[in-house]
PDB file of C-alpha atoms in Angstrom:
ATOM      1  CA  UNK W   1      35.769  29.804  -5.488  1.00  0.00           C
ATOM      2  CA  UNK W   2      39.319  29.891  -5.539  1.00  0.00           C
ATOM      3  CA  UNK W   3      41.827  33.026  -5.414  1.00  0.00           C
ATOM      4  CA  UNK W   4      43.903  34.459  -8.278  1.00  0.00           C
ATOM      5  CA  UNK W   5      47.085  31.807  -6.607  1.00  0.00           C
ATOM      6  CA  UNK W   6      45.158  28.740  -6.193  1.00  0.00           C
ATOM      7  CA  UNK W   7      44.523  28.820  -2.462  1.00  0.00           C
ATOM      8  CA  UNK W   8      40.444  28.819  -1.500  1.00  0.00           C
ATOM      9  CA  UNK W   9      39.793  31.857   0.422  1.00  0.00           C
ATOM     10  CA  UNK W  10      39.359  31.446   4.221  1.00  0.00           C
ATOM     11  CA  UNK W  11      35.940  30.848   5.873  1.00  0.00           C
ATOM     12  CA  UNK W  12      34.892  33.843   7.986  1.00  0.00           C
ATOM     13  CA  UNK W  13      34.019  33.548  11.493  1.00  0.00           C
ATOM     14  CA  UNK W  14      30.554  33.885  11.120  1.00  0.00           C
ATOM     15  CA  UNK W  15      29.993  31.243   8.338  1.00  0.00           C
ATOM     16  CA  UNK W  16      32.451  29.098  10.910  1.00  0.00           C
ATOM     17  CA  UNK W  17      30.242  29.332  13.411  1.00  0.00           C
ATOM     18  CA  UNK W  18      27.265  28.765  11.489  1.00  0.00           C
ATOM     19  CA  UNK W  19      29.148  25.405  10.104  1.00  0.00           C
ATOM     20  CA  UNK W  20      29.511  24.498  14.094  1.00  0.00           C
ATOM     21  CA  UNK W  21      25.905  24.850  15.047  1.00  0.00           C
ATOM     22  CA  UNK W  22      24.913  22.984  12.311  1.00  0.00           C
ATOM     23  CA  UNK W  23      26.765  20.100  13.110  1.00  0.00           C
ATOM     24  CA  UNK W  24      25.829  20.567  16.650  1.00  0.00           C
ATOM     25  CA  UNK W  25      22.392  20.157  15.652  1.00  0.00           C
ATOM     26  CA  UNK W  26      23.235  16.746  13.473  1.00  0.00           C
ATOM     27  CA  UNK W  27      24.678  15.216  15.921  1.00  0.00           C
ATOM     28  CA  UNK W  28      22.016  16.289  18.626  1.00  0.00           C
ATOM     29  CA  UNK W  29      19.365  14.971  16.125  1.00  0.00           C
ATOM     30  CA  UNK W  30      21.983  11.241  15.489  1.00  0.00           C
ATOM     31  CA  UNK W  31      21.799  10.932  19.556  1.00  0.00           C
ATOM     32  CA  UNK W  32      18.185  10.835  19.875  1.00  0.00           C
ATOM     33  CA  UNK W  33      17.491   8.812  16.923  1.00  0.00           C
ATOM     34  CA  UNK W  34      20.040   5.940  18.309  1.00  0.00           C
ATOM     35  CA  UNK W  35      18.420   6.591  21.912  1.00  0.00           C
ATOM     36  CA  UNK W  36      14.762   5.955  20.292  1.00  0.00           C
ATOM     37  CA  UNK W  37      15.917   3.274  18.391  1.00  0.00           C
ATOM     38  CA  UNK W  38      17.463   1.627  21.600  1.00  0.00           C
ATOM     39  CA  UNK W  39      14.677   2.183  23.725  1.00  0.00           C
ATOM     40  CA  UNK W  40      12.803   0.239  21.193  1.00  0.00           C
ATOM     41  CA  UNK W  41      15.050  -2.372  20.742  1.00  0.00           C
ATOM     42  CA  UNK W  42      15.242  -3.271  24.436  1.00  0.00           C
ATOM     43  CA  UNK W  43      11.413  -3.091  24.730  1.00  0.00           C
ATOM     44  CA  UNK W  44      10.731  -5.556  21.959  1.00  0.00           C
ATOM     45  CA  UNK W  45      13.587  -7.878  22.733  1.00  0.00           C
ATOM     46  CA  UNK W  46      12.017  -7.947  26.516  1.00  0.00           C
ATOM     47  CA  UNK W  47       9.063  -8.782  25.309  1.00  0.00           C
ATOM     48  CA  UNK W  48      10.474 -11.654  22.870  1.00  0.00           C
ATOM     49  CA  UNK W  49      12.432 -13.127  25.432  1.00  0.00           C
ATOM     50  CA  UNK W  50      10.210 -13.330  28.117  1.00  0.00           C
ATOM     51  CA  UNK W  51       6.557 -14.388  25.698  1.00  0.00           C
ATOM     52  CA  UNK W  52       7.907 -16.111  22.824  1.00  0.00           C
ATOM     53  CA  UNK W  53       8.334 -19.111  24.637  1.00  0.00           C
ATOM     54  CA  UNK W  54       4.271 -19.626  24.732  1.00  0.00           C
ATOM     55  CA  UNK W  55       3.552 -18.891  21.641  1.00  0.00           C
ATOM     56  CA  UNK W  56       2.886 -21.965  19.793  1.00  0.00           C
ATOM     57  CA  UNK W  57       0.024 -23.452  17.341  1.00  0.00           C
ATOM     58  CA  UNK W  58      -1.911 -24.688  20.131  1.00  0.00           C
ATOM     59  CA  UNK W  59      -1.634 -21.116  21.475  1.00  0.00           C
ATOM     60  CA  UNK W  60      -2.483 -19.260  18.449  1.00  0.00           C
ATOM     61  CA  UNK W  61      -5.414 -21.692  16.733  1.00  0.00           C
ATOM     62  CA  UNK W  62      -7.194 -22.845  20.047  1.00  0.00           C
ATOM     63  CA  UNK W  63      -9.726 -21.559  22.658  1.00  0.00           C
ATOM     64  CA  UNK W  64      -8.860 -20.150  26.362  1.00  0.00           C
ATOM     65  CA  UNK W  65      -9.946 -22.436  28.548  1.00  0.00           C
ATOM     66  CA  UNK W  66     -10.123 -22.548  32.545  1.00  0.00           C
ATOM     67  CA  UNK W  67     -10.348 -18.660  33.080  1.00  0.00           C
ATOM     68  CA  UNK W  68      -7.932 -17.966  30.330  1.00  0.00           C
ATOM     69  CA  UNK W  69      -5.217 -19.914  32.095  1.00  0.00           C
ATOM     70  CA  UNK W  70      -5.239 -22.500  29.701  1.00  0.00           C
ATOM     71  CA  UNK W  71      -5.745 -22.868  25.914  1.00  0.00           C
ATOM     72  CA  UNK W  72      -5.050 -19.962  23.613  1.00  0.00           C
ATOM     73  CA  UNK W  73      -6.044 -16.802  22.367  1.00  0.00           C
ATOM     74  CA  UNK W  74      -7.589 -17.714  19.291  1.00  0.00           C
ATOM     75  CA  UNK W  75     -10.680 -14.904  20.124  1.00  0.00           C
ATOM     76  CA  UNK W  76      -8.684 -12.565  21.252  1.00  0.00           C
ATOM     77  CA  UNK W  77      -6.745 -12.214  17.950  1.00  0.00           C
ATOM     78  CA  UNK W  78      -9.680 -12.872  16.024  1.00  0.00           C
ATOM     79  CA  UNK W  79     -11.458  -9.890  17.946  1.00  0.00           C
ATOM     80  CA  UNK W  80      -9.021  -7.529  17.563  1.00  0.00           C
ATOM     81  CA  UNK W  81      -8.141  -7.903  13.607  1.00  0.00           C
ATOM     82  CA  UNK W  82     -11.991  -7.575  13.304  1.00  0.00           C
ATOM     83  CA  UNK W  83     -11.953  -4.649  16.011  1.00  0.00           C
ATOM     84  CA  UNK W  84      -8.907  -2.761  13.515  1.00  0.00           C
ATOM     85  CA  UNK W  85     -10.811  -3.320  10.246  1.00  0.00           C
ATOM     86  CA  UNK W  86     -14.085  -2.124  11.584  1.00  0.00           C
ATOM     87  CA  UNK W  87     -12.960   0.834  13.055  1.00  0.00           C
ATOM     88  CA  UNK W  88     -10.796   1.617   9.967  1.00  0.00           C
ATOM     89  CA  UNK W  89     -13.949   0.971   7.177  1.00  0.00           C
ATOM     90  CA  UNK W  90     -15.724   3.414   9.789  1.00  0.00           C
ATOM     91  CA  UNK W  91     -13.219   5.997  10.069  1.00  0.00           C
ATOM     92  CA  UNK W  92     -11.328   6.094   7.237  1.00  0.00           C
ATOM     93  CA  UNK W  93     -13.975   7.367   4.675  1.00  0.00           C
ATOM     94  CA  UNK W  94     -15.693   9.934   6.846  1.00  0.00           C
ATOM     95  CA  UNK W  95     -12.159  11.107   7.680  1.00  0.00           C
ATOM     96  CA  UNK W  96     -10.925  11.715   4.216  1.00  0.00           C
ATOM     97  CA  UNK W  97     -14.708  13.282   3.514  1.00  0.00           C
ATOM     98  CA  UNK W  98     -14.545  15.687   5.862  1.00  0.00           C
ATOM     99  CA  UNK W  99     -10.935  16.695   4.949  1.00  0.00           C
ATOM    100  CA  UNK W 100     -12.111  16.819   1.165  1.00  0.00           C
ATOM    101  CA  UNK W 101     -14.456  19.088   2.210  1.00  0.00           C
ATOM    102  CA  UNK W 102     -12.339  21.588   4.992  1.00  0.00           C
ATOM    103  CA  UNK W 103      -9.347  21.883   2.830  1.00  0.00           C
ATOM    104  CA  UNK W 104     -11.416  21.914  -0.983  1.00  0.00           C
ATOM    105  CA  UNK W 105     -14.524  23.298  -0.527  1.00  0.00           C
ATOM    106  CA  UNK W 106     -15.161  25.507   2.989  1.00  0.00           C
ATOM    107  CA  UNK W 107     -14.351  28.721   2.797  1.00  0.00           C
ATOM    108  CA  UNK W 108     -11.880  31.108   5.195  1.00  0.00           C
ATOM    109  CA  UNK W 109     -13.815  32.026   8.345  1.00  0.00           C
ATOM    110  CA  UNK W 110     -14.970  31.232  11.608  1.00  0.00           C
ATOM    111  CA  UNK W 111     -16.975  28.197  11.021  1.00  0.00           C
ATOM    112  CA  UNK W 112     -14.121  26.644   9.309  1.00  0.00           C
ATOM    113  CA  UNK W 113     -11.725  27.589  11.826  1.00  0.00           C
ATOM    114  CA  UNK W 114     -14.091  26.336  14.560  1.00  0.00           C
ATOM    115  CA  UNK W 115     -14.158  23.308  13.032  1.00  0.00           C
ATOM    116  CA  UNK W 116     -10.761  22.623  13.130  1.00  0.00           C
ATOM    117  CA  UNK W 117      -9.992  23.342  16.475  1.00  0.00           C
ATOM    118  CA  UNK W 118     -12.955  20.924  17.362  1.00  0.00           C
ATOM    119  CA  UNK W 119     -10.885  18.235  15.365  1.00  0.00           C
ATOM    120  CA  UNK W 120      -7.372  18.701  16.882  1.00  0.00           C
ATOM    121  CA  UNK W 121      -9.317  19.316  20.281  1.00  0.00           C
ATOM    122  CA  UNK W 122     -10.470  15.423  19.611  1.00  0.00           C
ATOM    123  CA  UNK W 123      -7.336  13.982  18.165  1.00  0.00           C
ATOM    124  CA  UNK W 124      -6.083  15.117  21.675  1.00  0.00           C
ATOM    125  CA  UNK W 125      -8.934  13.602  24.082  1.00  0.00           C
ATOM    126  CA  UNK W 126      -7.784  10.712  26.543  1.00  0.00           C
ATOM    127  CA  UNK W 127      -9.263   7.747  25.168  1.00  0.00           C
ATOM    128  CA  UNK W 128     -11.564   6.905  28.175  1.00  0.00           C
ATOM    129  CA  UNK W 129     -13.856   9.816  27.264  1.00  0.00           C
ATOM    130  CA  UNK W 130     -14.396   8.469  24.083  1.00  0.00           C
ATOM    131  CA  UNK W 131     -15.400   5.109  25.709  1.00  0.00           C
ATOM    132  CA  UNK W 132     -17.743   6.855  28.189  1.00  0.00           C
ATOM    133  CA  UNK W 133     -19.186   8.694  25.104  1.00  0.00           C
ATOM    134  CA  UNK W 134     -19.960   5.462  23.252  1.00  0.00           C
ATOM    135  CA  UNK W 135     -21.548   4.202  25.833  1.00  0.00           C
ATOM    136  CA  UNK W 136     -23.461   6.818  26.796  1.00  0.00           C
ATOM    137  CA  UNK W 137     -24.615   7.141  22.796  1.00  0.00           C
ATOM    138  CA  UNK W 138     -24.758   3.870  21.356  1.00  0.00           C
ATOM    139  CA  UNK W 139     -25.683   1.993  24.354  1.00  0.00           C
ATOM    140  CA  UNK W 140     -27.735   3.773  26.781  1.00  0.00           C
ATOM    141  CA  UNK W 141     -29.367   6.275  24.419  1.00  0.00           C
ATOM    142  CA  UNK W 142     -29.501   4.335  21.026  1.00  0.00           C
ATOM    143  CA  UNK W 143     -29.682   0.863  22.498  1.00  0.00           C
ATOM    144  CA  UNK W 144     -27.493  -1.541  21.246  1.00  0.00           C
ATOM    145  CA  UNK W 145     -25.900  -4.254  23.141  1.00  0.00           C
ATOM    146  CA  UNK W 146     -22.240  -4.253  24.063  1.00  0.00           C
ATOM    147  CA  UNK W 147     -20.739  -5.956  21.262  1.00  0.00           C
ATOM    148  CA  UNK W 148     -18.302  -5.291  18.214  1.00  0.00           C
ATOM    149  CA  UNK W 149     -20.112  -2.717  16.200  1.00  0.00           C
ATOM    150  CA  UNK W 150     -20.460  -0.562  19.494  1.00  0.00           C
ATOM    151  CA  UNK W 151     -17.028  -0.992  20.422  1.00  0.00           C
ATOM    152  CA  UNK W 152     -16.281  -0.345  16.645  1.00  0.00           C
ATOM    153  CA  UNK W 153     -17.861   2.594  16.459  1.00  0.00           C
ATOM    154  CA  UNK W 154     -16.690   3.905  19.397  1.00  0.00           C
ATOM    155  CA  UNK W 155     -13.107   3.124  18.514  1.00  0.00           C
ATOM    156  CA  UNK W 156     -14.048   5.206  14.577  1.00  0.00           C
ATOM    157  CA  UNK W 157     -14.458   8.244  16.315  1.00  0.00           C
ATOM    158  CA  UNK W 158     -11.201   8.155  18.088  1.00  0.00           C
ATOM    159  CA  UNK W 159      -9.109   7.446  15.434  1.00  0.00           C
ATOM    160  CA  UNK W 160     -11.452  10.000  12.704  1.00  0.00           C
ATOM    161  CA  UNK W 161      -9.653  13.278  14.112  1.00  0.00           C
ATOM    162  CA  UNK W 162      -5.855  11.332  13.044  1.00  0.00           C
ATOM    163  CA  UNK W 163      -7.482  10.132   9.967  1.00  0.00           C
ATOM    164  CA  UNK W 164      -8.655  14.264   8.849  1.00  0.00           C
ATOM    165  CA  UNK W 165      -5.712  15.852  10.009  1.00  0.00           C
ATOM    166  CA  UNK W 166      -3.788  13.373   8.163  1.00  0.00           C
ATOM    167  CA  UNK W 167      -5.871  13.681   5.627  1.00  0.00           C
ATOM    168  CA  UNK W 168      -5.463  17.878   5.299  1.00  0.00           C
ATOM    169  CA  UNK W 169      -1.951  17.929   5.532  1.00  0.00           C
ATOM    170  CA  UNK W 170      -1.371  15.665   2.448  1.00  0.00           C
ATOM    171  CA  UNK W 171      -3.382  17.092   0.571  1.00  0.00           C
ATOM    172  CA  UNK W 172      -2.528  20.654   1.373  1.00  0.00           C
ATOM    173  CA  UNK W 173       0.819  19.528   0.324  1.00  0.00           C
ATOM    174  CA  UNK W 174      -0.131  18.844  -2.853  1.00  0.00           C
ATOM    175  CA  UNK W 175       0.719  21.531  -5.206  1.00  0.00           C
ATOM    176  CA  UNK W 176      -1.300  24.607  -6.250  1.00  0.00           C
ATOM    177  CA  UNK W 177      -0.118  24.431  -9.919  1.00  0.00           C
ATOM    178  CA  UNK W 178      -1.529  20.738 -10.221  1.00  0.00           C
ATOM    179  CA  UNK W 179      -4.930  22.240  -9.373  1.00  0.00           C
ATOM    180  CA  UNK W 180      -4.573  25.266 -11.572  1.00  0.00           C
ATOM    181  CA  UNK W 181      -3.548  23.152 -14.475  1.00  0.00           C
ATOM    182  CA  UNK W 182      -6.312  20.622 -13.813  1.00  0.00           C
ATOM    183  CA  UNK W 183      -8.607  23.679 -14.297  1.00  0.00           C
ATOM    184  CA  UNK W 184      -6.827  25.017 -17.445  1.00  0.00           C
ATOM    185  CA  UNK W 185      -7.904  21.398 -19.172  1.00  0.00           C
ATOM    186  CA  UNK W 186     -12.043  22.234 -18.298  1.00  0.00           C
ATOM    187  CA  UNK W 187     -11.444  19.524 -15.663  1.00  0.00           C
ATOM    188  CA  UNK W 188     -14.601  19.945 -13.079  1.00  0.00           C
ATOM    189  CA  UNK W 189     -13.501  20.491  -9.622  1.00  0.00           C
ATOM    190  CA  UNK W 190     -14.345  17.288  -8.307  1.00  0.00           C
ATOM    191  CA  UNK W 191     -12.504  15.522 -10.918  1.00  0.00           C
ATOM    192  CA  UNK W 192      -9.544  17.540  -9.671  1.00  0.00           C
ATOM    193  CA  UNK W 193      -9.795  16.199  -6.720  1.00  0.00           C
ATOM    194  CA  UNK W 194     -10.407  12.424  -7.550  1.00  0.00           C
ATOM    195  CA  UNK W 195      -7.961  12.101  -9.902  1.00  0.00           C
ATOM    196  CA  UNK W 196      -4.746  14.899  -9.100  1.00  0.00           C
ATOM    197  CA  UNK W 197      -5.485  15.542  -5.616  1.00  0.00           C
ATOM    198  CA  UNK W 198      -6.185  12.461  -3.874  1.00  0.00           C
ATOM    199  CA  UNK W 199      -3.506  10.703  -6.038  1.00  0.00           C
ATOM    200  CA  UNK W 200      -0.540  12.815  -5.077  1.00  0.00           C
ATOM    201  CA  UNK W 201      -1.776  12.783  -1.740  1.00  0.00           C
ATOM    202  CA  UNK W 202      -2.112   9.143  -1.090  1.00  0.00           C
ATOM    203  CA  UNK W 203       1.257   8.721   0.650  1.00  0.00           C
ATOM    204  CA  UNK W 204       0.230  10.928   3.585  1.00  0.00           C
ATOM    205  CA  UNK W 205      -3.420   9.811   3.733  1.00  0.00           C
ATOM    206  CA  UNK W 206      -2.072   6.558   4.117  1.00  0.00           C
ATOM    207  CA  UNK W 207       0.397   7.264   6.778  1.00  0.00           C
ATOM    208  CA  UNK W 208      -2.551   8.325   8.842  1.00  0.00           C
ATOM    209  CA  UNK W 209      -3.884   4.842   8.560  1.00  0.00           C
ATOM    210  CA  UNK W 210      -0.967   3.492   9.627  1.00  0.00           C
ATOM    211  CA  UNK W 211      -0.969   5.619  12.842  1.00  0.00           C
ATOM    212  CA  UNK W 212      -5.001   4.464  13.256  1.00  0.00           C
ATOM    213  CA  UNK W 213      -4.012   1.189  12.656  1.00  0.00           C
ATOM    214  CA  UNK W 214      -1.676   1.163  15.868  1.00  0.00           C
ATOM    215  CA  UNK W 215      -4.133   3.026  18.262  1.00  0.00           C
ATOM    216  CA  UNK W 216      -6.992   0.900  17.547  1.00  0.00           C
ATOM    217  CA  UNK W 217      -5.474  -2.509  18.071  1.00  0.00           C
ATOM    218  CA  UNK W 218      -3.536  -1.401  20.993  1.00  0.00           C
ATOM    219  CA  UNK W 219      -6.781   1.010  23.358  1.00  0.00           C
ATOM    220  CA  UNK W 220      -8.340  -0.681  25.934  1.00  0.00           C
ATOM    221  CA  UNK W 221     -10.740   2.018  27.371  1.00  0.00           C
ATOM    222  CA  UNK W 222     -13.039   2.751  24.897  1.00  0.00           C
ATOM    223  CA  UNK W 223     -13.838  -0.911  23.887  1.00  0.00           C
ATOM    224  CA  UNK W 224     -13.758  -1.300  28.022  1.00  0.00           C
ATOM    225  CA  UNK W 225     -17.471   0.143  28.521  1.00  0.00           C
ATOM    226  CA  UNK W 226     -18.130  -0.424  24.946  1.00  0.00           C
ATOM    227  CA  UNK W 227     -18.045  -4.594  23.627  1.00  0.00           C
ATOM    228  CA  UNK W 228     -14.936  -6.347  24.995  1.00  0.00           C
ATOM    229  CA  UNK W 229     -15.318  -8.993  27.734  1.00  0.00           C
ATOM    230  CA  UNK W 230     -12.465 -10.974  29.753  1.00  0.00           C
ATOM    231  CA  UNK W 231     -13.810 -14.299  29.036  1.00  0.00           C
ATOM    232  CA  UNK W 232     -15.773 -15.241  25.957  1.00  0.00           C
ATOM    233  CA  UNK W 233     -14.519 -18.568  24.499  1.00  0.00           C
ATOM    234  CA  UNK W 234     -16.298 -18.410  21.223  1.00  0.00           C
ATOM    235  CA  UNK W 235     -15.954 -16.642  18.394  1.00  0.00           C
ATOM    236  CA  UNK W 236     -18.007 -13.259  17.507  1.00  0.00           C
ATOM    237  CA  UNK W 237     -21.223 -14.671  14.983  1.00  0.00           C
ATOM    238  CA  UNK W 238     -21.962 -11.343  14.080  1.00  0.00           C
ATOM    239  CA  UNK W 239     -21.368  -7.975  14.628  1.00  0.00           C
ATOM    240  CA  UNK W 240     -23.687  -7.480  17.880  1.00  0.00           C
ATOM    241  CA  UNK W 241     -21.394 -10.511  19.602  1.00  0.00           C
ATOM    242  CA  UNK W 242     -19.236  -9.153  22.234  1.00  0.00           C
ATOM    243  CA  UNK W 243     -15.564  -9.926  21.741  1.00  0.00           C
ATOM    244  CA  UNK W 244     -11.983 -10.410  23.144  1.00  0.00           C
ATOM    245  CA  UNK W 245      -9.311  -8.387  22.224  1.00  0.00           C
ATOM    246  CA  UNK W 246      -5.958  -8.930  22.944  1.00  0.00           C
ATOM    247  CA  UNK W 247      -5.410  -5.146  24.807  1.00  0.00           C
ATOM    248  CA  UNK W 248      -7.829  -5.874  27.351  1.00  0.00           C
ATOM    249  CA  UNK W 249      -7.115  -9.825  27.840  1.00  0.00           C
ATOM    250  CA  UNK W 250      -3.460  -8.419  28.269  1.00  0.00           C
ATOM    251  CA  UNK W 251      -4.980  -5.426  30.819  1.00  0.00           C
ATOM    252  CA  UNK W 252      -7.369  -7.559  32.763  1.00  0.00           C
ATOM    253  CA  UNK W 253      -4.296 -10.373  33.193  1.00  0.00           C
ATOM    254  CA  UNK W 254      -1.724  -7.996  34.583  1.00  0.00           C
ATOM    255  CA  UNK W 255      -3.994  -6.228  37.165  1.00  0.00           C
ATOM    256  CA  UNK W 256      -6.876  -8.397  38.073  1.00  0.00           C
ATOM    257  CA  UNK W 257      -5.844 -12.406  37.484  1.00  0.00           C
ATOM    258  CA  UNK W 258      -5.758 -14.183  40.079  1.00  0.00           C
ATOM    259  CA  UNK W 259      -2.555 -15.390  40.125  1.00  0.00           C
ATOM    260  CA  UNK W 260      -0.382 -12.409  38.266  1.00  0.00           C
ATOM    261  CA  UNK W 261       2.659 -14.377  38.289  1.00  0.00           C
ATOM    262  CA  UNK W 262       2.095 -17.483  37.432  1.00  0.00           C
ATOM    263  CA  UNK W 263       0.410 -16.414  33.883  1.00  0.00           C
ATOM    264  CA  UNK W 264       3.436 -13.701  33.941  1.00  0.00           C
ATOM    265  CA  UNK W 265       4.338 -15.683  29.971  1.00  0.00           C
ATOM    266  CA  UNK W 266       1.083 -15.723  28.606  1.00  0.00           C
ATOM    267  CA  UNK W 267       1.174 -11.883  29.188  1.00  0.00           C
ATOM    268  CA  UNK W 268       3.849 -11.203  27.255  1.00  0.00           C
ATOM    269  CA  UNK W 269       3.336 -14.100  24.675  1.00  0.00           C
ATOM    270  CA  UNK W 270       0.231 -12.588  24.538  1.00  0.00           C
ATOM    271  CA  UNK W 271       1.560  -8.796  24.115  1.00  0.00           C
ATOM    272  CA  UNK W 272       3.833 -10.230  21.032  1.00  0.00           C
ATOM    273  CA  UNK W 273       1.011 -11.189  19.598  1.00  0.00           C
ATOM    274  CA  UNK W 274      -0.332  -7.468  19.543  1.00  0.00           C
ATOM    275  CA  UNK W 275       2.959  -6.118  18.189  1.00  0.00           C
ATOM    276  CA  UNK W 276       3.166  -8.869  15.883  1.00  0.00           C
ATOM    277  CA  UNK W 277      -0.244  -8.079  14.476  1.00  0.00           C
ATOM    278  CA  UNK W 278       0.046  -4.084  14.373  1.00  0.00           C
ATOM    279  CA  UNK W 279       3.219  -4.787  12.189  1.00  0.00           C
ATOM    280  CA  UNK W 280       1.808  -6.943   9.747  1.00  0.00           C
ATOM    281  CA  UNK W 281      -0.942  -4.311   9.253  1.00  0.00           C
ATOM    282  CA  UNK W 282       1.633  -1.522   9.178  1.00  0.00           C
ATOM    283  CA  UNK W 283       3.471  -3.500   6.518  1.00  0.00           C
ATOM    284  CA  UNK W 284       0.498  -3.960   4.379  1.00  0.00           C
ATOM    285  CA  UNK W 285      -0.166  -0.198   4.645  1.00  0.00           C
ATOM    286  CA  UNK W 286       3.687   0.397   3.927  1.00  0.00           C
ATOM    287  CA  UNK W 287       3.301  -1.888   0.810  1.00  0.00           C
ATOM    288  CA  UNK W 288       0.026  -0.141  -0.854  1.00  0.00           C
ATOM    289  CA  UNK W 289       1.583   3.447   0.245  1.00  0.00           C
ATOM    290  CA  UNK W 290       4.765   2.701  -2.108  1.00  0.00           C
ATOM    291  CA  UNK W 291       2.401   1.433  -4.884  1.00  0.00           C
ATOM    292  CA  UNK W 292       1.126   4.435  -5.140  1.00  0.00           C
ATOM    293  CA  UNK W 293       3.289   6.742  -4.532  1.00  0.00           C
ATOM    294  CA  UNK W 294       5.271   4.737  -7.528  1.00  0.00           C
ATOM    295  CA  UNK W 295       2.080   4.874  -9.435  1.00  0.00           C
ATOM    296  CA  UNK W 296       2.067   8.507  -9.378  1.00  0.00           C
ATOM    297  CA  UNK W 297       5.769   9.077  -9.879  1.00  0.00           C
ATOM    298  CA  UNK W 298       5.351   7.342 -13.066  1.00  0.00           C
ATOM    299  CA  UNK W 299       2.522   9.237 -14.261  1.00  0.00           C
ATOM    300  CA  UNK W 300       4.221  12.313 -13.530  1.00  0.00           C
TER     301      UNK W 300
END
């Protein structure tokens, strides 16, 4: 506000200092956003330059043949789309089940926070475990072969703990007076829940996809001891067929080929094909989460 004489009254020291730290803090928070944004930018562009030179229809559309130094990739892309959607019709509705059910309907205690710190205890476990678990459980005490579902479910209970705390956040941001005015109407509890809860908080449920989305397609130990081979030159028949995914063809080819250098572009044509197919899934997420989210702007 300005003085009696026109002149705007002088900023006291403290308020200037406050004014400094905050744009200390701006500019700290500029910096590393440029840095990340750089140290992606040379990543992918060393990628590109060094794999996109391979990547071609014949590379894309046709069989490996000759140990995987010849041909393409065809199963390997194939097995890990199928891998990614697996995992994610798995996952995806026991994860938003179980967060119904923590943040709606269990009550404040021990059990409840027991449970939790079992989930965030598993959204933290190195991914081998989880592929020494599935083997141990689906393989040597259930049975079933090494193949897709196995590696499938394996790769579900990895990405479940994301999915739930995802879940729980967005829907704990959701606010109270939607709830209480969902109530007010008669509305069930339930019904709450399908239709004001899960609406509002589809934006964040789906931004835990899109994180799932990323760590299945790009793991390699769980579906290690789980369903994916090196060399299978066919594609999966059903879902007891073991497969190739494009994480472990690009693992096995950098550590174990036998000639490392000479297939040195089909390891990076091979990684742009991951990152290539982890954004197109991204940006289908990225599409349905703005749908909604417009979808319930507008009936707000």
């Amino acid at each position: 506000m300005a003085s009696e004489n026109g002149t705007k009254p002088k900023k006291s020291a403290a308020r200037k200092r406050r004014d400094l730290y905050q744009k200390t803090a701006f500019l700290f928070m500029r910096m590393a956003i440029i840095f990340v944004v750089l140290i992606l930018l040379v990543i992918l562009a060393d990628i590109f330059m060094k794999g996109h030179s391979v990547i071609t229809i014949d590379f894309l559309t046709q069989m490996p043949r000759n140990q995987m130094t010849e041909g393409g990739i065809l199963p390997c892309i194939i097995g890990t789309v199928e891998l990614v959607v697996l995992s994610l019709l798995i996952a995806v509705p026991l994860g938003i089940i179980s967060a119904i059910y923590l943040t709606e309907y269990a009550a404040e205690g021990k059990i409840r926070w027991t449970v939790e710190q079992a989930v965030n205890n598993l959204a933290g476990t190195p991914s081998i475990v989880f592929g020494l678990f599935g083997m141990a459980l689906f393989i040597k005490y259930i049975g079933l072969p090494r193949s897709l579902l196995t590696a499938s479910l394996t790769m579900g209970l990895l990405i479940m703990p994301v999915i739930i705390r995802t879940t729980q956040e967005a829907m704990l941001s959701v606010p109270k007076e939607y709830r209480e005015a969902s109530h007010a109407l008669g509305v069930t509890k339930w019904e709450t829940i399908r239709r004001v809860v899960l609406p509002t908080a589809y934006s964040g449920i789906i931004t835990g996809i899109i994180i799932s989305i990323g760590r299945a397609a790009g793991e390699t130990a769980p579906i290690l001891f789980t369903g994916a081979v090196y060399y299978y030159p066919r594609l999966p028949d059903s879902v007891f067929s073991p497969i190739m995914a494009l994480s472990y063809h690009l693992y096995v080819m950098a550590t174990e080929s036998m000639n490392i250098e000479a297939t040195r572009p089909i390891q990076y044509g091979t990684a742009l094909v991951l990152l290539s197919i982890v954004f197109i899934m991204n940006l289908a997420a990225v599409g349905i989460r703005r749908h909604y989210k417009k979808k319930v702007m507008r009936s707000n």
